[in-house]
mmCIF file of C-alpha atoms in Angstrom:
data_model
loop_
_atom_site.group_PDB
_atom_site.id
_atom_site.type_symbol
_atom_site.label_atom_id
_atom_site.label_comp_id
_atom_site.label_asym_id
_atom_site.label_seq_id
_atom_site.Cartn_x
_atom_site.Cartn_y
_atom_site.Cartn_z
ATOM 1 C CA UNK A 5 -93.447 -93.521 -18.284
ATOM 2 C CA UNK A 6 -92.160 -94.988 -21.734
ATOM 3 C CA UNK A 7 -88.315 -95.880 -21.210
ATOM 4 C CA UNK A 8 -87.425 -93.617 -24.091
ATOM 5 C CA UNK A 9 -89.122 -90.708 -21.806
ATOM 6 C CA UNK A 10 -86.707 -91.689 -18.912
ATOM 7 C CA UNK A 11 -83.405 -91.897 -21.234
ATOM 8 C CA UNK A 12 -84.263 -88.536 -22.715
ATOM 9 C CA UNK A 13 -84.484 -86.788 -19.115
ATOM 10 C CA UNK A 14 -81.172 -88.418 -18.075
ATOM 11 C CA UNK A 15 -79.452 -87.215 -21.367
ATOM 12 C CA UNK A 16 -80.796 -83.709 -20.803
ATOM 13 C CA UNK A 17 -79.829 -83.869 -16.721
ATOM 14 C CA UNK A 18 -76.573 -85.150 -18.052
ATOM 15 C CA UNK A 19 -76.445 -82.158 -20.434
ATOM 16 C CA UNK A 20 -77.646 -79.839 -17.966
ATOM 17 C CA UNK A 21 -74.797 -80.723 -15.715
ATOM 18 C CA UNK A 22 -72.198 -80.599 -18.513
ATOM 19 C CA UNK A 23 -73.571 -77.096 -19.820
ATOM 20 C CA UNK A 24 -73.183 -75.853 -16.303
ATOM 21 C CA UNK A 25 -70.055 -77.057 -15.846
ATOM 22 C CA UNK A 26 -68.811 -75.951 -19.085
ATOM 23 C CA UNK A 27 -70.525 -72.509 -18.384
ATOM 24 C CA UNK A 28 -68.302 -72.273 -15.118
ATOM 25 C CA UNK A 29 -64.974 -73.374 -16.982
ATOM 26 C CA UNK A 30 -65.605 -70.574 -20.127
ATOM 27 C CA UNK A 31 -66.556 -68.105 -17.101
ATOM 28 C CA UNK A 32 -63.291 -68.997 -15.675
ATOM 29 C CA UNK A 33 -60.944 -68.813 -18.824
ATOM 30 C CA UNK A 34 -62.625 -65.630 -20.010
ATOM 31 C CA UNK A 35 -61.871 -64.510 -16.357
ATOM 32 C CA UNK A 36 -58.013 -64.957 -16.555
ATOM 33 C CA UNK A 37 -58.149 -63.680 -20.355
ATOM 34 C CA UNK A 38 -59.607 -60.513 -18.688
ATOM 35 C CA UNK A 39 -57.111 -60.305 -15.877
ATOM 36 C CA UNK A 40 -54.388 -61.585 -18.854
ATOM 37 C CA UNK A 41 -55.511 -58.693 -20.579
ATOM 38 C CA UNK A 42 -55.535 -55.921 -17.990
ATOM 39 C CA UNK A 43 -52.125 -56.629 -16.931
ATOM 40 C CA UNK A 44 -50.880 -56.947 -20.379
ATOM 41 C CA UNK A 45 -52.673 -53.047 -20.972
ATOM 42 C CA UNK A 46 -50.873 -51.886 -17.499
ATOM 43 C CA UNK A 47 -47.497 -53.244 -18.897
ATOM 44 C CA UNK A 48 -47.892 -51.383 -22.410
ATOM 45 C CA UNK A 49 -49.165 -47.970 -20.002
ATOM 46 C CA UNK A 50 -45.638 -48.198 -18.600
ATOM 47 C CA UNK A 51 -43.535 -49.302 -21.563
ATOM 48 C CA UNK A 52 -45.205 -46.572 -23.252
ATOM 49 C CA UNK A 53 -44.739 -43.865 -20.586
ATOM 50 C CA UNK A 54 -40.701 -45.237 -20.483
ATOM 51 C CA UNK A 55 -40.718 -44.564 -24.338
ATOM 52 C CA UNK A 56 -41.994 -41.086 -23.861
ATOM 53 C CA UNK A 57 -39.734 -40.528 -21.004
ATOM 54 C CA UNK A 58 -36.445 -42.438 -23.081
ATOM 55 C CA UNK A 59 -37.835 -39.844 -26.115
ATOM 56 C CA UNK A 60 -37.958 -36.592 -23.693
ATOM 57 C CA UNK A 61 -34.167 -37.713 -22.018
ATOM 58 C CA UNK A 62 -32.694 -38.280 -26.191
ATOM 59 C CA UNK A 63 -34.415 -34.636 -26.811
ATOM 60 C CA UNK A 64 -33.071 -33.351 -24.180
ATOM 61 C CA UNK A 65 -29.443 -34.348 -24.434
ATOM 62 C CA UNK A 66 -29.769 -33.850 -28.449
ATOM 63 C CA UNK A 67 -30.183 -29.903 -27.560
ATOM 64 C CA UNK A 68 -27.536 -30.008 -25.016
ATOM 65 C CA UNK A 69 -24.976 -31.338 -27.774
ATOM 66 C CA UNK A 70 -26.366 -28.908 -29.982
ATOM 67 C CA UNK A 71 -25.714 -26.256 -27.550
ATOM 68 C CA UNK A 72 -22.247 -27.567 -26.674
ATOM 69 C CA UNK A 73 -21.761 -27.342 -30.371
ATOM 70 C CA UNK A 74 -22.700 -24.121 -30.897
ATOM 71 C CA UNK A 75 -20.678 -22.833 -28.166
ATOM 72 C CA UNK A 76 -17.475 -24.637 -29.121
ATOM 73 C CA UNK A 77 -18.304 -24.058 -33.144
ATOM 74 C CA UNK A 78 -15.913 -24.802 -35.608
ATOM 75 C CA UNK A 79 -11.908 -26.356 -34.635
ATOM 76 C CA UNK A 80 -9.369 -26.790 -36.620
ATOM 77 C CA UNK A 81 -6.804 -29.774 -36.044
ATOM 78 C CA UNK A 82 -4.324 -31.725 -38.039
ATOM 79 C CA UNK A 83 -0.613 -32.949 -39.325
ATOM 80 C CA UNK A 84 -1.262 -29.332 -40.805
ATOM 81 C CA UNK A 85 -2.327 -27.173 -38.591
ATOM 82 C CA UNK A 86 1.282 -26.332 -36.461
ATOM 83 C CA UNK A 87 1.597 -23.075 -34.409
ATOM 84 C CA UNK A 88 4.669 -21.561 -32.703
ATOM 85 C CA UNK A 89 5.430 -18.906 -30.309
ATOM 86 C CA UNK A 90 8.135 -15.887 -31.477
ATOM 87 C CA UNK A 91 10.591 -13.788 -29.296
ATOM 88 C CA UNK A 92 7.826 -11.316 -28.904
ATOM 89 C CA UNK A 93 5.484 -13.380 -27.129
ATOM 90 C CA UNK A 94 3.001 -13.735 -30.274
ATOM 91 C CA UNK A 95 1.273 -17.026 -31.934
ATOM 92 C CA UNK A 96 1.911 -17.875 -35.711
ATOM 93 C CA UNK A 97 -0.158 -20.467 -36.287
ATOM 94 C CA UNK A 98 -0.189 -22.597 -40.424
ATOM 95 C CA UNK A 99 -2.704 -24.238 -41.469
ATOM 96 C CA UNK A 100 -5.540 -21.806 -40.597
ATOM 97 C CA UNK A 101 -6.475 -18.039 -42.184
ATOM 98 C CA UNK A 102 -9.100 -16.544 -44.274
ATOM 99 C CA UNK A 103 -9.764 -19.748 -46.365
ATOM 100 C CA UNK A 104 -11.073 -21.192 -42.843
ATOM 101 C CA UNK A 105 -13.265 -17.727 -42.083
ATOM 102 C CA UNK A 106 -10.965 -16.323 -39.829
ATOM 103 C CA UNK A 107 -10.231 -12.900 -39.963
ATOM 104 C CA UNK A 108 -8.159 -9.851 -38.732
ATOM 105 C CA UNK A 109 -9.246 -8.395 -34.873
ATOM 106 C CA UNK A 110 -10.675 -12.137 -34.767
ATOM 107 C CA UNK A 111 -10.030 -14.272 -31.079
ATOM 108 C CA UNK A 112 -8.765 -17.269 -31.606
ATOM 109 C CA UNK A 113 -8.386 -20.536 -29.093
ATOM 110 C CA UNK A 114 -5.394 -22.398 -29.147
ATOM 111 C CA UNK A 115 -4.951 -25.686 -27.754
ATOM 112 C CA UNK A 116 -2.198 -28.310 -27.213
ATOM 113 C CA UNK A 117 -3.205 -31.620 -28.071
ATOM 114 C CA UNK A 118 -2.269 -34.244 -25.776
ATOM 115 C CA UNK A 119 -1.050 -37.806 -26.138
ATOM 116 C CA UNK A 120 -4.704 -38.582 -26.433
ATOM 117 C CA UNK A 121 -7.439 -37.284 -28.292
ATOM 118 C CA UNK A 122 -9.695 -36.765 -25.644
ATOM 119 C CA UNK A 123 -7.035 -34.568 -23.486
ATOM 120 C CA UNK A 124 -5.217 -31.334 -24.514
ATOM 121 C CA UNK A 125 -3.764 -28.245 -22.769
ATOM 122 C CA UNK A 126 -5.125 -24.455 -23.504
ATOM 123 C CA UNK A 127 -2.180 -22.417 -24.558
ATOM 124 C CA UNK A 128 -4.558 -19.364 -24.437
ATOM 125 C CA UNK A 129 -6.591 -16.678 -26.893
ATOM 126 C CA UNK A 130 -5.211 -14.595 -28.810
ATOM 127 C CA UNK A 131 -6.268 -11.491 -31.027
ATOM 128 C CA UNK A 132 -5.656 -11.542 -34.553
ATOM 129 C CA UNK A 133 -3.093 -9.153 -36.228
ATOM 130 C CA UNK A 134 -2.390 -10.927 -39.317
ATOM 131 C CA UNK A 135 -4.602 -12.848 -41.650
ATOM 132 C CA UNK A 136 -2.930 -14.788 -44.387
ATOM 133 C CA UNK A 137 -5.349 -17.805 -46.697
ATOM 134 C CA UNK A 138 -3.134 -20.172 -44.467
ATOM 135 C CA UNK A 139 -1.384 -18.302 -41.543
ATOM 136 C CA UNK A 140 -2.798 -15.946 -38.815
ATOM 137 C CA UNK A 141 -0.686 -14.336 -36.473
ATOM 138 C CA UNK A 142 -1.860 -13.323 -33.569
ATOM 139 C CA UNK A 143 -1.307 -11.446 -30.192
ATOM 140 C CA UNK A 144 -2.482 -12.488 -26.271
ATOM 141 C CA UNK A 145 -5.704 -11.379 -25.766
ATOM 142 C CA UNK A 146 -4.937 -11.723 -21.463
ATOM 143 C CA UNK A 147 -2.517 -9.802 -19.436
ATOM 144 C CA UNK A 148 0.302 -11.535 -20.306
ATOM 145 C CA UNK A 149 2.395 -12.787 -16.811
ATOM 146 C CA UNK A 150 6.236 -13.946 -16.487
ATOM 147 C CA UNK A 151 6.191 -17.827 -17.740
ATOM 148 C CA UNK A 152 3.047 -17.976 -19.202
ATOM 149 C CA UNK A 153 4.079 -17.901 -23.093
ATOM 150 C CA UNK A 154 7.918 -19.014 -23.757
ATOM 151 C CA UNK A 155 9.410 -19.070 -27.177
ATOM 152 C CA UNK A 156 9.612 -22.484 -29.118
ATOM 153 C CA UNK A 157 12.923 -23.084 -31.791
ATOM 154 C CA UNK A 158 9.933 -25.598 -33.295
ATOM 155 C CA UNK A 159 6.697 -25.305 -34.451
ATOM 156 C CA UNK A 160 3.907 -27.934 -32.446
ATOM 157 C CA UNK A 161 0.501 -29.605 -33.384
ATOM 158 C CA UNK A 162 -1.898 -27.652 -32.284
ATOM 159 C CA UNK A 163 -5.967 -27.010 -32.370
ATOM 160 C CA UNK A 164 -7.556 -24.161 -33.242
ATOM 161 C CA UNK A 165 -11.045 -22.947 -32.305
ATOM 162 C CA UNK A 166 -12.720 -20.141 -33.373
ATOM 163 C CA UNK A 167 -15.618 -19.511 -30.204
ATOM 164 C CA UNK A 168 -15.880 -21.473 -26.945
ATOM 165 C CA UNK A 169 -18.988 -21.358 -24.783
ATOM 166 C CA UNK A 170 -19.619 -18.175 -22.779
ATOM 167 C CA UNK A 171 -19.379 -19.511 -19.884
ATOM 168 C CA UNK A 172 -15.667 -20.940 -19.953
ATOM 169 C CA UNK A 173 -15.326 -17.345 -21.154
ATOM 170 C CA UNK A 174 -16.118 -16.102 -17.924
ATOM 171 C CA UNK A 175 -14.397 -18.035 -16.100
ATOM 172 C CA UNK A 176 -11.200 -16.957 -18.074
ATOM 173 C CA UNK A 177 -11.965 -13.715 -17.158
ATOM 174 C CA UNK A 178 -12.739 -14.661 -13.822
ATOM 175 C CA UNK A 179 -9.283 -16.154 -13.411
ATOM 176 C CA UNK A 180 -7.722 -13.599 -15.054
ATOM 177 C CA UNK A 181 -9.464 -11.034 -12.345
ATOM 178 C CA UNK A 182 -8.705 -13.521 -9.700
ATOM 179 C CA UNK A 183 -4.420 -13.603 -11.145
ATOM 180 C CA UNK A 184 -4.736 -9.919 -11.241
ATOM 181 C CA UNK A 185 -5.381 -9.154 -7.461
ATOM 182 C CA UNK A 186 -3.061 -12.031 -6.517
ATOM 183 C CA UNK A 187 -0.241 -10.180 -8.301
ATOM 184 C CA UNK A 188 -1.114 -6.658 -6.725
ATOM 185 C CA UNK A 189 -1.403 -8.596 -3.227
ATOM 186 C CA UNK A 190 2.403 -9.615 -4.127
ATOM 187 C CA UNK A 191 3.481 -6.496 -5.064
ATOM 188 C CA UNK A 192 2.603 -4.895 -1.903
ATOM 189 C CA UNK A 193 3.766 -7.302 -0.263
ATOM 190 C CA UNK A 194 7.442 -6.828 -1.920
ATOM 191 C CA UNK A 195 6.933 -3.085 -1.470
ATOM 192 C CA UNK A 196 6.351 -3.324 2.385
ATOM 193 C CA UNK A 197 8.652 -6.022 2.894
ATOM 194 C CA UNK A 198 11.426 -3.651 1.490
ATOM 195 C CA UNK A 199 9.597 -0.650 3.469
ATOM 196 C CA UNK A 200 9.978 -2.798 6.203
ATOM 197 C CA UNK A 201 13.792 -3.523 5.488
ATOM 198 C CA UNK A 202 14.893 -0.055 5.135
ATOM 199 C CA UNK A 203 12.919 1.040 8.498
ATOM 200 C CA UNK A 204 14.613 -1.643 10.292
ATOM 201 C CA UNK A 205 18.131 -0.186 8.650
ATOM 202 C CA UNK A 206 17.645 2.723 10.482
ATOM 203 C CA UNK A 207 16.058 1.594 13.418
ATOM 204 C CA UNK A 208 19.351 -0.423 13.441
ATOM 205 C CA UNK A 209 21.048 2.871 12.668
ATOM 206 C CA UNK A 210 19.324 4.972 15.513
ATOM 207 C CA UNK A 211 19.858 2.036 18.091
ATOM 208 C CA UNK A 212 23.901 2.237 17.242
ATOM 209 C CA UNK A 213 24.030 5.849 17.336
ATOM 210 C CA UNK A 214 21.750 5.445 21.110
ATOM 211 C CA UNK A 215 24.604 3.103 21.827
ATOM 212 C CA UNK A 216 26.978 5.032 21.184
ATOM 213 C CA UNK A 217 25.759 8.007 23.210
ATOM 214 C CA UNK A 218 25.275 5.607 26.142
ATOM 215 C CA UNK A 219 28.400 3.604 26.159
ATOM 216 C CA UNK A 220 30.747 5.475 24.122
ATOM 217 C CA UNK A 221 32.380 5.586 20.805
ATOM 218 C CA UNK A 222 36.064 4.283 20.890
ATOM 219 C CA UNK A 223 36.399 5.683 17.559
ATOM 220 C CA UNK A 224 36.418 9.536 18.941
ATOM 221 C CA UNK A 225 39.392 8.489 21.667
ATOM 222 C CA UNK A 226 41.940 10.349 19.411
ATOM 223 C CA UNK A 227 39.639 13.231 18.694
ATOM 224 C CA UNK A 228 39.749 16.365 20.771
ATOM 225 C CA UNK A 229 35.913 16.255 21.754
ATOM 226 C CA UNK A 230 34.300 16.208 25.643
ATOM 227 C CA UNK A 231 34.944 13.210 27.409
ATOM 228 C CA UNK A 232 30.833 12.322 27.338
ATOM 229 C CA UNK A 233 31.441 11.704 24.155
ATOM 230 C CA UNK A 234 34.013 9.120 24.445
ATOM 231 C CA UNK A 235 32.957 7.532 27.511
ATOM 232 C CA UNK A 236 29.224 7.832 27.034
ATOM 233 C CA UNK A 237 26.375 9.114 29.547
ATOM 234 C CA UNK A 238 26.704 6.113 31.555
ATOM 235 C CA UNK A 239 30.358 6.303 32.352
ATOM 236 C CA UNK A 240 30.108 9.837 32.608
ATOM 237 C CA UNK A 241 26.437 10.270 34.783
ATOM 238 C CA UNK A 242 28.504 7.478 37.158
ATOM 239 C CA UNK A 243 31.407 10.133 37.234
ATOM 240 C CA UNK A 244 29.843 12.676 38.054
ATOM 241 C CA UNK A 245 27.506 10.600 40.975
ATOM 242 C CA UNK A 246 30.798 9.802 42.199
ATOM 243 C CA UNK A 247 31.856 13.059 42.656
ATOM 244 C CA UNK A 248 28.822 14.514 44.090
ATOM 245 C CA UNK A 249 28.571 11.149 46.584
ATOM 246 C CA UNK A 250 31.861 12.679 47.460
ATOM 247 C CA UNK A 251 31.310 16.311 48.101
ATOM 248 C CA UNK A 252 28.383 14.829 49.554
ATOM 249 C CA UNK A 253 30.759 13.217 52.224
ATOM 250 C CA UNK A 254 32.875 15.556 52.654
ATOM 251 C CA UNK A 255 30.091 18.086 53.388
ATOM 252 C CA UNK A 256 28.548 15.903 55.782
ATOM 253 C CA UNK A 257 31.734 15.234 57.789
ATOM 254 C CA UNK A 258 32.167 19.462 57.938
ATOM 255 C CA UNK A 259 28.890 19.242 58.949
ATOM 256 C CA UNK A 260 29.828 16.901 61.694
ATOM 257 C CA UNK A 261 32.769 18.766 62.584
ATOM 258 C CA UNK A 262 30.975 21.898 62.998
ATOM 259 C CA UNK A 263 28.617 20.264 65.016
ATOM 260 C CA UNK A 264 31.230 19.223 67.660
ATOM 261 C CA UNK A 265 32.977 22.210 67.649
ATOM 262 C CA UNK A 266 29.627 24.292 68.263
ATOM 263 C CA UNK A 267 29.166 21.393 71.170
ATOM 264 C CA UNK A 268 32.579 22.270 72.310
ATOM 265 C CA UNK A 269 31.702 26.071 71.987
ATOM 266 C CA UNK A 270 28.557 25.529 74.463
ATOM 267 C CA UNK A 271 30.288 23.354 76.904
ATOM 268 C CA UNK A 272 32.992 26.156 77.480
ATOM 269 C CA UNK A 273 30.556 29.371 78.090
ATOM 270 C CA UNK A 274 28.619 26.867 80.549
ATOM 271 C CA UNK A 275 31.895 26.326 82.347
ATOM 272 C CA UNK A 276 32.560 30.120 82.093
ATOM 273 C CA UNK A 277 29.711 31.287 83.703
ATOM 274 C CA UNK A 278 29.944 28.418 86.177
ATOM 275 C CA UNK A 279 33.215 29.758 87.116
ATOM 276 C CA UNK A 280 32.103 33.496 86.890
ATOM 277 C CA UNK A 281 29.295 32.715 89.584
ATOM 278 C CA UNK A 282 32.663 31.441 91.865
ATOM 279 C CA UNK A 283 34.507 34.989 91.645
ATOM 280 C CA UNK A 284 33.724 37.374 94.577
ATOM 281 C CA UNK A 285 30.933 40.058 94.627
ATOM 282 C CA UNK A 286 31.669 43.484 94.208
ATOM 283 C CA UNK A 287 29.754 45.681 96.885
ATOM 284 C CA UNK A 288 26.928 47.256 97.144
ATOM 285 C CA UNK A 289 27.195 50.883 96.228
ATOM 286 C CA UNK A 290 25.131 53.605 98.532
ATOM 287 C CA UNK A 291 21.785 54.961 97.599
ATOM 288 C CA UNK A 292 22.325 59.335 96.442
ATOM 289 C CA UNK A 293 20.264 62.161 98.491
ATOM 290 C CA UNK A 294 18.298 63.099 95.694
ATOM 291 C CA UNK A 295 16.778 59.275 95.180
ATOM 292 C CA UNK A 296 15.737 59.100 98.963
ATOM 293 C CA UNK A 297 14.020 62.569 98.936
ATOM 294 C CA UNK A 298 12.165 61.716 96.446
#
């Protein structure tokens, strides 16, 4: 073979070899490009789900502070809204009225501020009676309890809402409800306690007047009344045992007494008839004609 012939096959075995080997190294980088790729898809699968999830949680919570908006709807606060509590228990509250929407047989909620603005202290609701462009008086719409409302010589920041959500509402009412038996409770509980208090007066009564009958009253010693009554039944039932242990006694030792004497009695006819068998015999009288013939 011409020597050109044999350099051309080694340059193509020599190109064969490379174009294998090169085959094998772009099969290998498209390989980890693939895998690259797959991984990278699975990664933007989750990102996206955590977006939609992220998206659904902001929605979510959006409409809950919507709804806790709603509920709460509009408050009034500021260095000009001041409310104060009269003699009669009612709120007069500046700085809110009909230029705010409020209006007469409206509820109102009025809050204390506290030192904070994130704290503050419900004063209560109350029913509006008056409705000025800047003033609203109003009255407690609760049953109104000793302490709850006392009067201020100074008015007070305050804050003002017109709704709160329906269920803080209930639970008002709930407590309310809840306040309401509590205080009945109590005031049967005062009523029996003094039921309680006057029975035990007269039980204390009846027991002294018991006493009295059984030991005596040393108040009746002047008084012209039967003994038993001074003395008591005690003194007097031991009296009277005394007496009949007495005439008991005294019976029993007549008893006795007749006893011996009726002994004596006996022992003397024995001796008399003993001494009537030692007198003589009269004699013996003779039989008559008229027996014999018969």
């Amino acid at each position: 073979m011409h020597i050109s012939g044999r350099i051309f096959g080694f340059i193509a075995v020599i190109l064969g070899l490379a174009s294998v080997y090169l085959s094998a190294k772009a099969m290998g980088v498209r390989q980890a490009w693939m895998e690259k790729a797959q991984k990278n898809e699975e990664d933007l699968k989750k990102k996206q789900q955590l977006a939609i999830d992220a998206r659904a949680e902001r929605d979510k919570k959006r409409a809950e502070y919507v709804r806790a908006i709603v509920g709460w709807d509009r408050f009034y606060e500021g260095p000009n809204v001041q409310a104060g509590i009269d003699q009669d228990g009612g709120v007069l509250v500046d700085g809110v009225g009909t230029a705010n929407g409020v209006r007469q047989e409206d509820v109102i909620y009025v809050f204390i501020p506290g030192q904070d603005a994130a704290t503050s202290t419900f004063l209560g609701a109350f029913k509006v009676t008056e409705a000025a462009d800047a003033r609203v008086r109003g009255r407690p719409h609760w049953r109104v309890r000793q302490g709850d409302l006392a009067p201020t010589n100074q008015k007070f920041l305050a804050r003002v809402r017109t709704l709160v959500p329906p269920r803080y509402q209930a639970e008002l009412a709930s407590l309310d409800q809840q306040l309401l038996v509590v205080e009945q409770s109590y005031t049967n509980a005062v009523a029996d306690k003094d039921f309680l208090a006057q029975l035990q007066d007269r039980t204390n009564l009846l027991i002294a007047d018991r006493n009295k009958e059984l030991n005596g009253d040393p108040d009746l010693a002047d008084h012209e009344v039967p003994d038993v009554y001074k003395v008591g039944l005690l003194a007097s039932i031991a009296k009277e045992e005394e007496v009949r242990n007495a005439a008991l006694l005294e019976g029993d030792q007549l008893l006795r007494r007749l006893l011996k004497t009726r002994q004596t009695l006996e022992s003397l006819i024995d001796s008399n008839r003993e001494l009537t068998k030692t007198l003589p015999q009269p004699p013996a009288t003779p039989a008559t004609v008229g027996v014999n013939s018969r």
